[in-house]
Amino acid sequence: MANRTKGDKEKLSFGIEMEFFLAWRAESFTGTVPAPPGVQVNPGAPLVVRGRWENAGDRVGALALIIDEAFPSPEGAVAPLDKNAINYGDREWTHLQGYRRWSVVDDVSLRALPKELADRSDKDFGWIGAEIVSPALWATNEGFDEVRRMCDFLQRHFWIFNSHQAGLHVHVGNGNEWLPLNSLRQIAALLYAADPILAQSHPKHRYENAYCTSPRLYSNVSFGLVNPVREPVQPAPPTEVAQVERPSRYAQVITRVQNLFQHFKSHPEPSKDDKVTKKVRFPTRPATGAYNLDQDTVQGALWDLGGDYQGPHNAQSYEPVPLITAVGEILRSADRHSIARMMGIGLRRGAYSFAQLERETKRTIEFRQAASTVDPIEVVTHARIAVGLCRFAASASHNALMQVILDCEMAEGNPSWFDVYDFLSEVGLTPEAKIVQAVLSGTLTDDMRKEYWLSRNHVPRL
């Protein structure tokens, strides 16, 4: 990929949030906790809760104590555990104070047990929803190995049920700093354009989920919101040295950007046989896209937009603006708040959430659409995809970024020409594409696991 990128690669960081249901029992309970079909009960066991167990906080707290003891010092962490090493009262570090080690939280969205577990729980045994949150980790083999180690631990010690209502979230950031503004623009533009294609890498219950809706269909920029155009203001002479965000290099060239797309579009379509590496045998490309426009979601977005939306308020008349128009608007955003506004979806969080750009509590982009899992290879694969997409977009040359976005635009009208496996391969994520395909088709083997770990310079272990 060296000829497709410019400058140095961003030094990225990441974090994960794994949601799932966990079997538990009170220490005094000596019976057997019923397990639903499909749950691997060996070599793990239900979580033993000592002392109080009456409420969800007690049970989740018991898991938190075990995790805290088993993972006292995370490998590859961005923020050190030693409070004396970093001033966490400083604005540049305070947002990472809660992300220095593994933690377990009681997720309110998992309070209601799914039907598979509802009749397998009682007052002193059963199943509990939990969310495990990683520290902020550098996007290195050391950081990814830390995630793999946690997943191995969970599989080895507990019974876990991955429900449709649970998910796997990946946050991507720039250590303790903000991602550069131009990197944010290019990442947002790529994720917006690729959203319908990336949805193909997830099961249907995730890409049709109200908690990770499509930015291509329902974000503010899809409804036609634009960045404000203001007359330039002459700045007053500076009284002190200040850091100024570099203005968008796309801000005055939207017409040229669109002309560039037309230039690429005039080229003949490449042969389908040449779109991916010959050694990789992916399934037949889809005949239709993954997403279908949901009228209720459209109506909800219209209510959230209120007076900011000037188009037809009849949900049945709504169509997202052309992809190239929206991409151009994202690329000319003047600051990170404008990017968050373009990518926002009312009160909802989309499949790729930029909401954290408007606040100091986190400085990350959140990937929300992956399904619940604690399988080490699946979790690491989704983490590497999130990091890899951000790294490619942040470091891609102007022409390279536009070519990939154009492929996504052409795929909207012709899904059989370019699919998620083509896309992942094009941005340097072929090993991850192979794992995604195997997971979706139920064909993941031990040999494929070994091949993947070796391809990413991890020690294979089974």
Coordinates of C-alpha atoms in Angstrom, one line a residue:
M1 CA 0.0 0.0 0.0
A2 CA 3.0 2.3 0.0
N3 CA 2.1 3.9 -3.3
R4 CA -1.4 4.7 -2.1
T5 CA -0.5 6.7 1.0
K6 CA 1.2 10.0 1.9
G7 CA 3.4 11.0 4.7
D8 CA 3.8 9.0 8.0
K9 CA 1.1 6.8 9.3
E10 CA -0.9 8.0 12.3
K11 CA 0.1 6.4 15.6
L12 CA -3.4 5.1 16.4
S13 CA -4.8 3.7 19.6
F14 CA -8.0 1.6 20.2
G15 CA -10.3 0.2 22.8
I16 CA -13.0 -2.4 22.8
E17 CA -16.4 -2.9 24.6
M18 CA -17.6 -6.5 24.7
E19 CA -21.3 -7.0 25.7
F20 CA -22.6 -10.4 26.5
F21 CA -24.5 -12.5 29.0
L22 CA -22.7 -14.5 31.7
A23 CA -23.9 -17.6 33.7
W24 CA -23.6 -17.1 37.5
R25 CA -24.6 -18.8 40.8
A26 CA -24.5 -17.9 44.4
E27 CA -21.8 -19.6 46.4
S28 CA -24.5 -21.4 48.4
F29 CA -26.2 -22.8 45.3
T30 CA -25.1 -26.4 44.6
G31 CA -27.3 -27.3 41.7
T32 CA -26.7 -26.9 37.9
V33 CA -27.2 -23.6 36.1
P34 CA -29.2 -24.4 32.9
A35 CA -27.4 -23.4 29.8
P36 CA -29.1 -22.5 26.5
P37 CA -28.3 -24.5 23.3
G38 CA -25.1 -23.5 21.7
V39 CA -23.3 -22.3 24.8
Q40 CA -19.9 -23.9 25.3
V41 CA -19.8 -25.2 28.9
N42 CA -16.3 -26.6 28.8
P43 CA -13.8 -25.8 30.1
G44 CA -15.6 -22.8 31.8
A45 CA -18.1 -22.6 34.6
P46 CA -20.7 -20.2 36.0
L47 CA -19.3 -17.2 37.8
V48 CA -19.4 -17.9 41.6
V49 CA -20.8 -14.8 43.5
R50 CA -19.7 -14.7 47.1
G51 CA -21.5 -12.6 49.6
R52 CA -24.4 -10.5 48.3
W53 CA -26.0 -11.5 45.0
E54 CA -29.4 -10.0 45.1
N55 CA -29.0 -7.3 42.4
A56 CA -27.3 -7.0 39.1
G57 CA -24.6 -4.7 40.5
D58 CA -23.5 -7.4 43.0
R59 CA -23.1 -10.0 40.2
V60 CA -21.3 -7.7 37.8
G61 CA -19.1 -6.6 40.7
A62 CA -18.1 -10.2 41.3
L63 CA -16.9 -10.5 37.7
A64 CA -15.1 -7.1 38.0
L65 CA -13.1 -8.3 41.0
I66 CA -11.9 -11.4 39.1
I67 CA -10.9 -9.4 36.0
D68 CA -9.1 -6.8 38.1
E69 CA -7.1 -9.6 39.8
A70 CA -6.3 -11.5 36.6
F71 CA -5.3 -8.4 34.6
P72 CA -3.5 -6.1 37.0
S73 CA -1.2 -4.4 34.5
P74 CA -2.5 -4.3 30.9
E75 CA 0.1 -4.7 28.1
G76 CA 0.2 -2.0 25.4
A77 CA -1.8 0.5 27.4
V78 CA -1.7 4.2 26.3
A79 CA -2.1 5.6 29.8
P80 CA 0.2 4.3 32.6
L81 CA -1.3 2.9 35.8
D82 CA 1.1 5.0 37.9
K83 CA -0.7 8.2 38.7
N84 CA 2.7 9.9 39.4
A85 CA 3.8 9.3 35.8
I86 CA 1.0 11.3 34.2
N87 CA -0.9 14.3 35.5
Y88 CA -4.5 13.1 35.0
G89 CA -5.7 16.5 36.1
D90 CA -4.2 17.9 32.8
R91 CA -6.7 18.4 30.0
E92 CA -4.7 16.3 27.6
W93 CA -4.8 13.2 29.9
T94 CA -7.9 13.5 32.0
H95 CA -10.1 11.8 29.4
L96 CA -8.0 8.6 29.7
Q97 CA -8.1 8.4 33.5
G98 CA -10.9 5.8 33.4
Y99 CA -9.3 3.8 30.6
R100 CA -6.0 2.7 32.2
R101 CA -7.0 -0.9 32.9
W102 CA -9.8 -3.4 32.2
S103 CA -13.2 -2.7 33.8
V104 CA -16.6 -4.3 34.0
V105 CA -19.8 -2.3 33.9
D106 CA -23.5 -3.1 34.4
D107 CA -25.0 -2.2 31.0
V108 CA -28.6 -1.0 31.3
S109 CA -29.3 -2.3 27.7
L110 CA -28.6 -5.8 29.0
R111 CA -30.8 -5.7 32.0
A112 CA -33.7 -7.5 30.3
L113 CA -32.7 -11.2 29.7
P114 CA -33.3 -12.5 26.2
K115 CA -36.0 -15.2 25.8
E116 CA -33.3 -17.9 25.6
L117 CA -32.2 -17.1 29.2
A118 CA -35.4 -15.8 30.9
D119 CA -36.5 -19.2 32.0
R120 CA -33.0 -20.3 33.0
S121 CA -32.6 -17.8 35.8
D122 CA -33.7 -17.7 39.4
K123 CA -33.0 -15.8 42.6
D124 CA -29.7 -17.5 43.3
F125 CA -28.5 -18.6 39.9
G126 CA -29.0 -17.7 36.3
W127 CA -27.6 -15.2 33.7
I128 CA -26.5 -11.6 33.9
G129 CA -25.7 -9.0 31.2
A130 CA -22.2 -7.4 31.5
E131 CA -19.9 -5.2 29.4
I132 CA -16.2 -5.5 29.6
V133 CA -14.3 -2.4 28.7
S134 CA -10.6 -2.4 27.7
P135 CA -8.1 0.2 28.6
A136 CA -6.9 2.5 25.8
L137 CA -4.4 0.4 23.9
W138 CA -1.8 1.3 21.3
A139 CA -2.7 -0.3 17.9
T140 CA 0.3 -2.6 17.9
N141 CA 0.7 -6.3 18.2
E142 CA 1.2 -5.8 21.9
G143 CA -2.2 -4.1 22.2
F144 CA -4.0 -6.6 20.0
D145 CA -2.4 -9.4 22.0
E146 CA -3.8 -7.9 25.2
V147 CA -7.3 -8.2 23.8
R148 CA -6.7 -11.7 22.6
R149 CA -5.5 -12.6 26.1
M150 CA -8.7 -11.3 27.7
C151 CA -10.9 -13.2 25.2
D152 CA -8.9 -16.4 25.9
F153 CA -9.5 -15.8 29.7
L154 CA -13.2 -15.3 29.3
Q155 CA -13.7 -18.4 27.1
R156 CA -11.6 -20.6 29.4
H157 CA -13.2 -19.6 32.7
F158 CA -16.9 -18.8 32.1
W159 CA -20.1 -19.7 30.2
I160 CA -21.0 -16.9 27.8
F161 CA -24.1 -16.3 25.7
N162 CA -23.9 -13.8 22.8
S163 CA -27.3 -12.4 22.3
H164 CA -28.7 -10.4 19.4
Q165 CA -29.2 -7.4 21.7
A166 CA -25.5 -7.3 22.6
G167 CA -22.7 -6.0 20.5
L168 CA -19.0 -5.5 20.1
H169 CA -17.8 -1.8 19.9
V170 CA -14.4 -0.7 18.9
H171 CA -13.1 2.9 19.6
V172 CA -10.2 4.3 17.5
G173 CA -8.2 7.3 18.6
N174 CA -4.8 9.0 18.7
G175 CA -3.5 8.2 22.1
N176 CA -4.1 11.0 24.4
E177 CA -4.4 13.5 21.6
W178 CA -7.1 14.4 19.1
L179 CA -6.8 12.9 15.6
P180 CA -5.7 15.6 13.2
L181 CA -8.6 17.5 11.6
N182 CA -7.8 16.3 8.0
S183 CA -7.5 12.7 9.2
L184 CA -11.0 13.0 10.8
R185 CA -12.4 14.4 7.6
Q186 CA -11.0 11.6 5.5
I187 CA -12.0 8.9 8.0
A188 CA -15.5 10.2 8.1
A189 CA -15.8 10.4 4.3
L190 CA -14.5 6.9 3.9
L191 CA -16.8 5.4 6.5
Y192 CA -19.8 7.3 5.2
A193 CA -19.2 6.0 1.7
A194 CA -18.3 2.5 2.7
D195 CA -21.1 2.1 5.3
P196 CA -23.5 0.0 3.0
I197 CA -20.6 -2.2 2.0
L198 CA -19.3 -2.7 5.5
A199 CA -22.8 -3.7 6.6
Q200 CA -22.2 -6.9 4.6
S201 CA -19.6 -8.0 7.1
H202 CA -22.2 -8.2 9.9
P203 CA -25.3 -10.3 10.5
K204 CA -28.7 -8.8 9.7
H205 CA -29.7 -8.3 13.3
R206 CA -26.8 -5.9 13.7
Y207 CA -27.2 -3.7 10.5
E208 CA -30.9 -3.4 11.1
N209 CA -30.4 -2.5 14.8
A210 CA -31.7 0.8 16.0
Y211 CA -28.6 1.3 18.1
C212 CA -26.2 1.3 15.2
T213 CA -28.1 2.8 12.3
S214 CA -26.7 3.6 8.9
P215 CA -25.0 7.0 8.4
R216 CA -25.4 6.7 4.7
L217 CA -29.2 6.5 5.0
Y218 CA -30.0 8.5 8.2
S219 CA -27.2 10.9 9.1
N220 CA -27.7 14.7 8.9
V221 CA -25.6 15.0 5.8
S222 CA -27.8 12.4 4.1
F223 CA -30.8 14.7 4.8
G224 CA -29.0 17.5 3.0
L225 CA -27.5 19.5 5.9
V226 CA -24.5 21.5 4.8
N227 CA -21.7 23.3 6.5
P228 CA -22.3 27.0 7.2
V229 CA -20.7 29.3 4.7
R230 CA -19.4 32.5 6.4
E231 CA -17.5 35.5 5.2
P232 CA -13.9 35.3 6.3
V233 CA -13.3 37.4 9.4
Q234 CA -10.0 39.3 9.8
P235 CA -8.4 38.0 12.9
A236 CA -7.1 40.4 15.6
P237 CA -3.4 40.4 16.1
P238 CA -2.5 37.4 18.3
T239 CA -1.5 38.2 21.9
E240 CA 0.0 34.7 22.4
V241 CA 1.1 31.7 20.5
A242 CA -1.9 29.6 19.5
Q243 CA -2.4 26.3 17.7
V244 CA -4.7 26.7 14.7
E245 CA -6.4 23.9 12.9
R246 CA -5.3 23.5 9.3
P247 CA -8.2 24.5 7.0
S248 CA -9.7 21.8 4.8
R249 CA -7.8 21.5 1.6
Y250 CA -11.2 20.4 0.1
A251 CA -13.1 23.5 1.3
Q252 CA -12.9 25.5 -1.9
V253 CA -12.6 22.6 -4.4
I254 CA -15.9 20.7 -4.1
T255 CA -16.5 21.1 -7.9
R256 CA -13.0 19.8 -8.6
V257 CA -13.6 16.8 -6.3
Q258 CA -16.8 16.0 -8.1
N259 CA -15.0 16.4 -11.5
L260 CA -12.4 14.0 -10.2
F261 CA -15.1 11.4 -9.6
Q262 CA -16.4 11.9 -13.1
H263 CA -12.9 11.4 -14.5
F264 CA -12.5 8.1 -12.7
K265 CA -16.0 7.1 -13.6
S266 CA -15.2 7.5 -17.3
H267 CA -12.7 4.6 -17.0
P268 CA -14.0 1.1 -17.9
E269 CA -14.9 -1.2 -15.0
P270 CA -12.0 -3.4 -14.0
S271 CA -12.4 -7.1 -14.5
K272 CA -14.2 -8.8 -11.6
D273 CA -11.5 -11.5 -11.6
D274 CA -8.8 -8.9 -10.8
K275 CA -10.6 -7.2 -8.0
V276 CA -9.1 -9.5 -5.2
T277 CA -6.0 -11.5 -4.8
K278 CA -6.3 -14.7 -6.9
K279 CA -5.4 -16.9 -3.9
V280 CA -8.4 -15.7 -1.9
R281 CA -11.7 -17.5 -2.8
F282 CA -14.5 -15.3 -1.7
P283 CA -18.2 -16.2 -2.2
T284 CA -20.3 -14.9 -5.1
R285 CA -20.9 -11.1 -4.7
P286 CA -24.3 -9.9 -3.5
A287 CA -27.0 -9.1 -6.0
T288 CA -28.6 -6.5 -3.8
G289 CA -27.4 -4.1 -1.0
A290 CA -27.7 -5.0 2.7
Y291 CA -29.7 -2.0 3.8
N292 CA -33.4 -1.3 3.2
L293 CA -34.7 2.2 4.0
D294 CA -36.9 2.1 7.2
Q295 CA -39.7 4.6 7.2
D296 CA -40.0 4.7 11.0
T297 CA -36.3 5.5 11.3
V298 CA -36.6 8.2 8.6
Q299 CA -39.6 9.8 10.5
G300 CA -37.7 9.8 13.8
A301 CA -34.7 11.5 12.1
L302 CA -37.1 14.1 10.7
W303 CA -38.5 14.9 14.1
D304 CA -34.9 15.2 15.5
L305 CA -33.8 17.5 12.8
G306 CA -36.8 19.8 13.2
G307 CA -36.2 23.2 11.6
D308 CA -32.7 22.3 10.4
Y309 CA -34.3 20.2 7.6
Q310 CA -35.6 22.0 4.6
G311 CA -36.6 19.0 2.4
P312 CA -39.9 17.1 2.2
H313 CA -41.2 16.0 5.6
N314 CA -43.0 13.0 4.2
A315 CA -40.9 10.0 5.1
Q316 CA -42.1 8.2 2.1
S317 CA -40.7 10.9 -0.2
Y318 CA -37.2 10.8 1.4
E319 CA -34.1 9.7 -0.4
P320 CA -30.6 10.3 0.8
V321 CA -28.6 12.9 -1.1
P322 CA -26.1 11.5 -3.7
L323 CA -23.1 9.9 -2.0
I324 CA -20.6 12.3 -3.8
T325 CA -22.5 15.4 -2.6
A326 CA -22.4 14.1 1.0
V327 CA -18.7 13.2 0.8
G328 CA -17.9 16.6 -0.5
E329 CA -19.7 18.2 2.4
I330 CA -17.9 16.1 4.9
L331 CA -14.5 16.8 3.4
R332 CA -15.0 20.6 3.6
S333 CA -15.9 20.5 7.3
A334 CA -14.1 23.4 9.1
D335 CA -13.6 21.7 12.5
R336 CA -14.4 18.4 14.3
H337 CA -17.7 19.7 15.6
S338 CA -18.9 20.1 12.0
I339 CA -17.8 16.6 11.2
A340 CA -19.8 15.3 14.2
R341 CA -22.8 17.4 13.0
M342 CA -22.6 16.0 9.5
M343 CA -22.3 12.4 10.7
G344 CA -24.9 12.7 13.5
I345 CA -28.1 10.8 13.5
G346 CA -30.4 12.8 15.8
L347 CA -30.6 11.2 19.2
R348 CA -29.3 7.9 17.9
R349 CA -25.7 6.7 17.5
G350 CA -24.9 5.3 14.1
A351 CA -22.8 2.4 13.0
Y352 CA -19.8 4.7 13.0
S353 CA -20.3 7.3 15.7
F354 CA -18.5 10.6 15.7
A355 CA -20.4 12.0 18.6
Q356 CA -17.3 12.0 20.9
L357 CA -15.8 14.8 18.7
E358 CA -18.1 17.3 20.4
R359 CA -17.0 16.5 23.9
E360 CA -13.8 16.0 26.0
T361 CA -14.8 12.8 27.7
K362 CA -13.4 10.7 24.9
R363 CA -11.5 11.5 21.7
T364 CA -12.4 8.5 19.6
I365 CA -14.5 7.3 16.7
E366 CA -16.7 4.4 17.7
F367 CA -17.4 1.4 15.5
R368 CA -20.7 -0.1 16.8
Q369 CA -22.1 -2.6 14.3
A370 CA -20.2 -5.8 15.1
A371 CA -22.1 -8.6 16.7
S372 CA -21.5 -9.8 20.3
T373 CA -18.6 -12.2 20.6
V374 CA -15.6 -13.1 22.9
D375 CA -13.9 -15.3 20.3
P376 CA -10.3 -14.0 20.2
I377 CA -9.9 -14.1 16.4
E378 CA -13.3 -12.4 15.8
V379 CA -12.7 -9.6 18.3
V380 CA -9.1 -9.0 17.1
T381 CA -10.3 -9.0 13.5
H382 CA -12.9 -6.4 14.1
A383 CA -10.5 -4.3 16.1
R384 CA -7.9 -4.5 13.3
I385 CA -10.6 -3.6 10.7
A386 CA -11.5 -0.5 12.6
V387 CA -7.9 0.6 13.1
G388 CA -7.0 -0.4 9.5
L389 CA -9.8 1.7 8.0
C390 CA -8.9 4.7 10.0
R391 CA -5.2 4.3 9.2
F392 CA -5.8 3.9 5.5
A393 CA -8.2 6.9 5.4
A394 CA -5.9 9.1 7.5
S395 CA -2.8 8.4 5.4
A396 CA -4.3 7.9 2.0
S397 CA -3.4 10.3 -0.8
H398 CA -6.1 12.4 -2.3
N399 CA -6.5 10.3 -5.4
A400 CA -6.3 7.0 -3.5
L401 CA -9.0 8.0 -1.1
M402 CA -11.2 9.2 -4.0
Q403 CA -10.8 6.0 -5.9
V404 CA -11.9 3.9 -3.0
I405 CA -14.9 6.1 -2.4
L406 CA -15.8 6.0 -6.0
D407 CA -15.8 2.2 -5.9
C408 CA -18.2 2.5 -3.0
E409 CA -20.4 4.9 -5.0
M410 CA -20.5 2.6 -8.0
A411 CA -21.4 -0.3 -5.7
E412 CA -24.6 1.5 -4.6
G413 CA -26.1 0.9 -8.0
N414 CA -24.3 -2.4 -8.7
P415 CA -23.6 -4.4 -5.6
S416 CA -22.3 -7.3 -7.6
W417 CA -19.4 -5.3 -8.9
F418 CA -17.7 -4.4 -5.6
D419 CA -18.5 -6.0 -2.2
V420 CA -17.1 -5.9 1.4
Y421 CA -14.3 -8.5 0.6
D422 CA -13.1 -6.3 -2.4
F423 CA -13.2 -3.3 -0.2
L424 CA -11.3 -4.8 2.7
S425 CA -8.7 -6.1 0.3
E426 CA -8.3 -2.8 -1.4
V427 CA -7.4 -1.0 1.9
G428 CA -4.9 -3.7 3.0
L429 CA -7.2 -5.9 5.1
T430 CA -7.3 -9.2 3.2
P431 CA -6.5 -11.4 6.2
E432 CA -9.4 -9.8 8.0
A433 CA -11.7 -10.2 5.0
K434 CA -11.0 -14.0 5.0
I435 CA -11.9 -14.3 8.7
V436 CA -15.1 -12.2 8.2
Q437 CA -16.2 -14.4 5.4
A438 CA -15.4 -17.6 7.3
V439 CA -17.4 -16.4 10.4
L440 CA -20.4 -15.4 8.3
S441 CA -20.4 -18.7 6.5
G442 CA -19.7 -20.9 9.5
T443 CA -16.5 -22.3 7.9
L444 CA -13.8 -21.0 10.3
T445 CA -11.3 -23.8 11.0
D446 CA -8.3 -24.2 13.3
D447 CA -6.0 -24.1 10.2
M448 CA -7.6 -20.7 9.3
R449 CA -7.0 -19.4 12.8
K450 CA -3.4 -20.4 12.7
E451 CA -3.0 -18.8 9.2
Y452 CA -4.5 -15.6 10.4
W453 CA -2.4 -15.2 13.6
L454 CA 0.8 -15.9 11.5
S455 CA -0.3 -13.4 8.8
R456 CA -0.4 -10.7 11.5
N457 CA 2.8 -11.8 13.3
H458 CA 1.0 -13.2 16.4
V459 CA 2.0 -16.6 17.9
P460 CA -0.7 -19.1 17.0
R461 CA -2.0 -21.0 20.0
L462 CA -5.0 -23.3 20.3

